[in-house]
Tab-separated table of C-alpha atoms in Angstrom:
chain	number	residue	atom	x	y	z
A	1	UNK	CA	213.933	59.456	168.678
A	2	UNK	CA	210.687	61.278	169.347
A	3	UNK	CA	207.715	59.412	170.849
A	4	UNK	CA	204.357	59.645	169.090
A	5	UNK	CA	200.817	58.390	169.509
A	6	UNK	CA	198.729	57.287	166.544
A	7	UNK	CA	194.980	57.593	167.137
A	8	UNK	CA	193.175	55.374	164.624
A	9	UNK	CA	189.565	55.974	163.675
A	10	UNK	CA	187.092	53.279	162.699
A	11	UNK	CA	188.896	50.347	164.297
A	12	UNK	CA	186.829	47.548	165.792
A	13	UNK	CA	183.608	49.200	164.640
A	14	UNK	CA	181.470	48.716	161.550
A	15	UNK	CA	183.206	45.539	160.430
A	16	UNK	CA	186.764	46.906	160.695
A	17	UNK	CA	187.888	44.212	163.129
A	18	UNK	CA	191.595	44.151	163.829
A	19	UNK	CA	193.441	42.896	166.870
A	20	UNK	CA	196.010	45.149	168.435
A	21	UNK	CA	198.573	42.345	167.970
A	22	UNK	CA	197.930	42.379	164.198
A	23	UNK	CA	198.327	46.156	164.163
A	24	UNK	CA	201.559	46.065	166.208
A	25	UNK	CA	202.983	43.349	163.946
A	26	UNK	CA	202.203	45.306	160.766
A	27	UNK	CA	203.814	48.473	162.111
A	28	UNK	CA	206.923	46.629	163.281
A	29	UNK	CA	207.284	45.108	159.790
A	30	UNK	CA	207.412	48.677	158.472
A	31	UNK	CA	210.325	49.368	160.832
A	32	UNK	CA	208.291	51.546	163.178
A	33	UNK	CA	210.163	51.432	166.507
A	34	UNK	CA	209.084	50.624	170.056
A	35	UNK	CA	205.444	49.918	169.103
A	36	UNK	CA	203.011	49.602	172.000
A	37	UNK	CA	199.212	49.722	172.080
A	38	UNK	CA	197.250	51.414	174.847
A	39	UNK	CA	193.613	50.541	175.480
A	40	UNK	CA	192.375	48.173	172.756
A	41	UNK	CA	190.753	50.831	170.608
A	42	UNK	CA	193.388	51.979	168.162
A	43	UNK	CA	195.945	53.923	170.203
A	44	UNK	CA	199.514	53.122	169.226
A	45	UNK	CA	202.619	54.560	170.866
A	46	UNK	CA	205.787	54.426	168.799
A	47	UNK	CA	209.195	55.960	168.171
A	48	UNK	CA	210.135	57.357	164.788
A	49	UNK	CA	212.583	59.818	163.322
A	50	UNK	CA	211.630	63.436	163.851
A	51	UNK	CA	209.300	64.489	161.042
A	52	UNK	CA	206.009	66.341	160.540
A	53	UNK	CA	203.058	64.359	161.869
A	54	UNK	CA	201.064	64.920	158.679
A	55	UNK	CA	203.518	62.725	156.727
A	56	UNK	CA	203.306	60.023	159.379
A	57	UNK	CA	199.497	60.137	159.218
A	58	UNK	CA	199.654	59.404	155.501
A	59	UNK	CA	202.117	56.543	156.061
A	60	UNK	CA	199.949	54.892	158.727
A	61	UNK	CA	196.777	55.304	156.654
A	62	UNK	CA	198.584	53.685	153.710
A	63	UNK	CA	199.666	50.748	155.907
A	64	UNK	CA	196.066	50.259	157.051
A	65	UNK	CA	194.771	50.275	153.489
A	66	UNK	CA	197.505	48.036	152.063
A	67	UNK	CA	197.784	45.487	154.865
A	68	UNK	CA	194.207	45.295	156.119
A	69	UNK	CA	192.012	46.894	153.427
A	70	UNK	CA	190.750	49.338	156.064
A	71	UNK	CA	190.197	52.984	155.234
A	72	UNK	CA	191.085	54.740	158.484
A	73	UNK	CA	191.900	58.310	159.365
A	74	UNK	CA	194.957	58.313	161.610
A	75	UNK	CA	195.760	61.330	163.781
A	76	UNK	CA	199.347	61.315	164.968
A	77	UNK	CA	200.544	63.588	167.748
A	78	UNK	CA	203.787	64.000	169.646
A	79	UNK	CA	203.861	63.658	173.413
A	80	UNK	CA	203.884	67.455	173.713
A	81	UNK	CA	200.877	67.738	171.392
A	82	UNK	CA	198.913	65.153	173.398
A	83	UNK	CA	199.739	67.010	176.615
A	84	UNK	CA	198.792	70.360	175.048
A	85	UNK	CA	195.473	68.958	173.795
A	86	UNK	CA	194.620	67.635	177.245
A	87	UNK	CA	195.662	70.848	178.997
A	88	UNK	CA	193.906	73.101	176.462
A	89	UNK	CA	190.570	71.284	176.751
A	90	UNK	CA	188.426	73.806	178.650
A	91	UNK	CA	186.044	71.100	179.897
A	92	UNK	CA	188.654	68.943	181.691
A	93	UNK	CA	188.103	69.284	185.412
A	94	UNK	CA	184.560	70.574	184.950
A	95	UNK	CA	182.825	67.690	183.174
A	96	UNK	CA	183.213	63.971	183.851
A	97	UNK	CA	186.482	62.702	182.321
A	98	UNK	CA	184.641	59.886	180.527
A	99	UNK	CA	182.327	62.432	178.846
A	100	UNK	CA	184.918	65.117	178.016
A	101	UNK	CA	186.481	64.358	174.629
A	102	UNK	CA	189.189	65.676	172.371
A	103	UNK	CA	188.481	65.146	168.683
A	104	UNK	CA	191.809	65.098	166.870
A	105	UNK	CA	191.341	66.726	163.461
A	106	UNK	CA	193.187	66.112	160.225
A	107	UNK	CA	193.702	69.846	159.752
A	108	UNK	CA	192.834	73.140	161.369
A	109	UNK	CA	189.339	74.111	160.201
A	110	UNK	CA	188.568	77.750	159.430
A	111	UNK	CA	186.734	79.588	162.206
A	112	UNK	CA	183.682	79.929	159.947
A	113	UNK	CA	183.419	76.121	159.738
A	114	UNK	CA	183.395	75.938	163.530
A	115	UNK	CA	180.720	78.641	163.639
A	116	UNK	CA	178.692	76.628	161.098
A	117	UNK	CA	178.998	73.539	163.329
A	118	UNK	CA	177.743	75.511	166.338
A	119	UNK	CA	174.841	76.966	164.355
A	120	UNK	CA	173.825	73.602	162.878
A	121	UNK	CA	173.857	71.937	166.291
A	122	UNK	CA	172.131	74.697	168.222
A	123	UNK	CA	169.096	73.359	170.099
A	124	UNK	CA	169.910	69.688	169.419
A	125	UNK	CA	171.628	68.885	172.723
A	126	UNK	CA	173.438	70.145	175.789
A	127	UNK	CA	176.966	69.406	174.581
A	128	UNK	CA	179.576	72.125	174.996
A	129	UNK	CA	182.083	72.705	172.195
A	130	UNK	CA	185.351	74.610	171.818
A	131	UNK	CA	187.883	74.726	168.998
A	132	UNK	CA	191.564	74.118	169.693
A	133	UNK	CA	194.658	73.627	167.573
A	134	UNK	CA	193.813	70.736	165.227
A	135	UNK	CA	191.341	69.670	167.938
A	136	UNK	CA	187.680	70.008	168.763
A	137	UNK	CA	186.848	69.777	172.455
A	138	UNK	CA	183.448	68.424	173.425
A	139	UNK	CA	181.790	67.857	176.776
A	140	UNK	CA	179.170	65.238	175.934
A	141	UNK	CA	177.423	65.950	179.280
A	142	UNK	CA	175.024	62.958	179.099
A	143	UNK	CA	177.407	60.619	177.230
A	144	UNK	CA	178.460	59.996	173.659
A	145	UNK	CA	175.875	57.247	173.221
A	146	UNK	CA	173.057	59.674	174.021
A	147	UNK	CA	174.386	62.471	171.803
A	148	UNK	CA	173.237	63.516	168.378
A	149	UNK	CA	176.638	65.158	167.858
A	150	UNK	CA	178.173	62.334	165.820
A	151	UNK	CA	181.580	62.214	164.147
A	152	UNK	CA	179.884	62.358	160.723
A	153	UNK	CA	177.953	65.498	161.765
A	154	UNK	CA	181.187	67.107	162.990
A	155	UNK	CA	183.216	66.090	159.929
A	156	UNK	CA	180.639	67.466	157.479
A	157	UNK	CA	180.639	70.874	159.190
A	158	UNK	CA	184.358	71.168	159.887
A	159	UNK	CA	185.405	69.720	156.537
A	160	UNK	CA	187.937	67.221	157.859
A	161	UNK	CA	188.102	63.741	159.415
A	162	UNK	CA	188.251	63.303	163.174
A	163	UNK	CA	188.886	60.661	165.797
A	164	UNK	CA	188.071	61.253	169.455
A	165	UNK	CA	189.339	60.106	172.840
A	166	UNK	CA	188.011	60.968	176.267
A	167	UNK	CA	190.077	62.783	178.904
A	168	UNK	CA	190.531	59.640	180.991
A	169	UNK	CA	192.011	57.726	178.035
A	170	UNK	CA	194.239	60.652	177.046
A	171	UNK	CA	195.578	60.813	180.591
A	172	UNK	CA	196.452	57.110	180.474
A	173	UNK	CA	198.057	57.460	177.050
A	174	UNK	CA	200.108	60.476	178.114
A	175	UNK	CA	201.324	58.658	181.250
A	176	UNK	CA	202.638	55.804	179.073
A	177	UNK	CA	204.357	58.072	176.576
């Protein structure tokens, strides 16, 4: 069976408190195999029959809503997709791993949406941005906490939900997959 990683957004922030044990238990009850969490911030490794990740994203979002009353975007990627996202990030190896992020996107935004994001953010900060395959790569240079480039700002311009992980976390996740 293929190995996947589910990247949950909005967990343990803004009142959406959920222990990783509760999340693992709920997924196991749904017959999701070999469930393991990595870093207590909504990263779940699991085995499942080979199927398109978009369908799995819907299933996991439904589980979150039904079991926990939490509306969460869930990006699911195969091991190869996680590796490709890490390798394709043009800022890895140039910026600090803790500041270089991959935003996993629900869908591939049109190039004009990415151009609109760049134009809207111009002059607001020193962040560097690049568009990948169902990913947005960002070097937050001075840190996410200092940035005005928020997930809501990104989502409005790209037209799809996102959840981000830094290069250090993605490396750890990939090593466990």
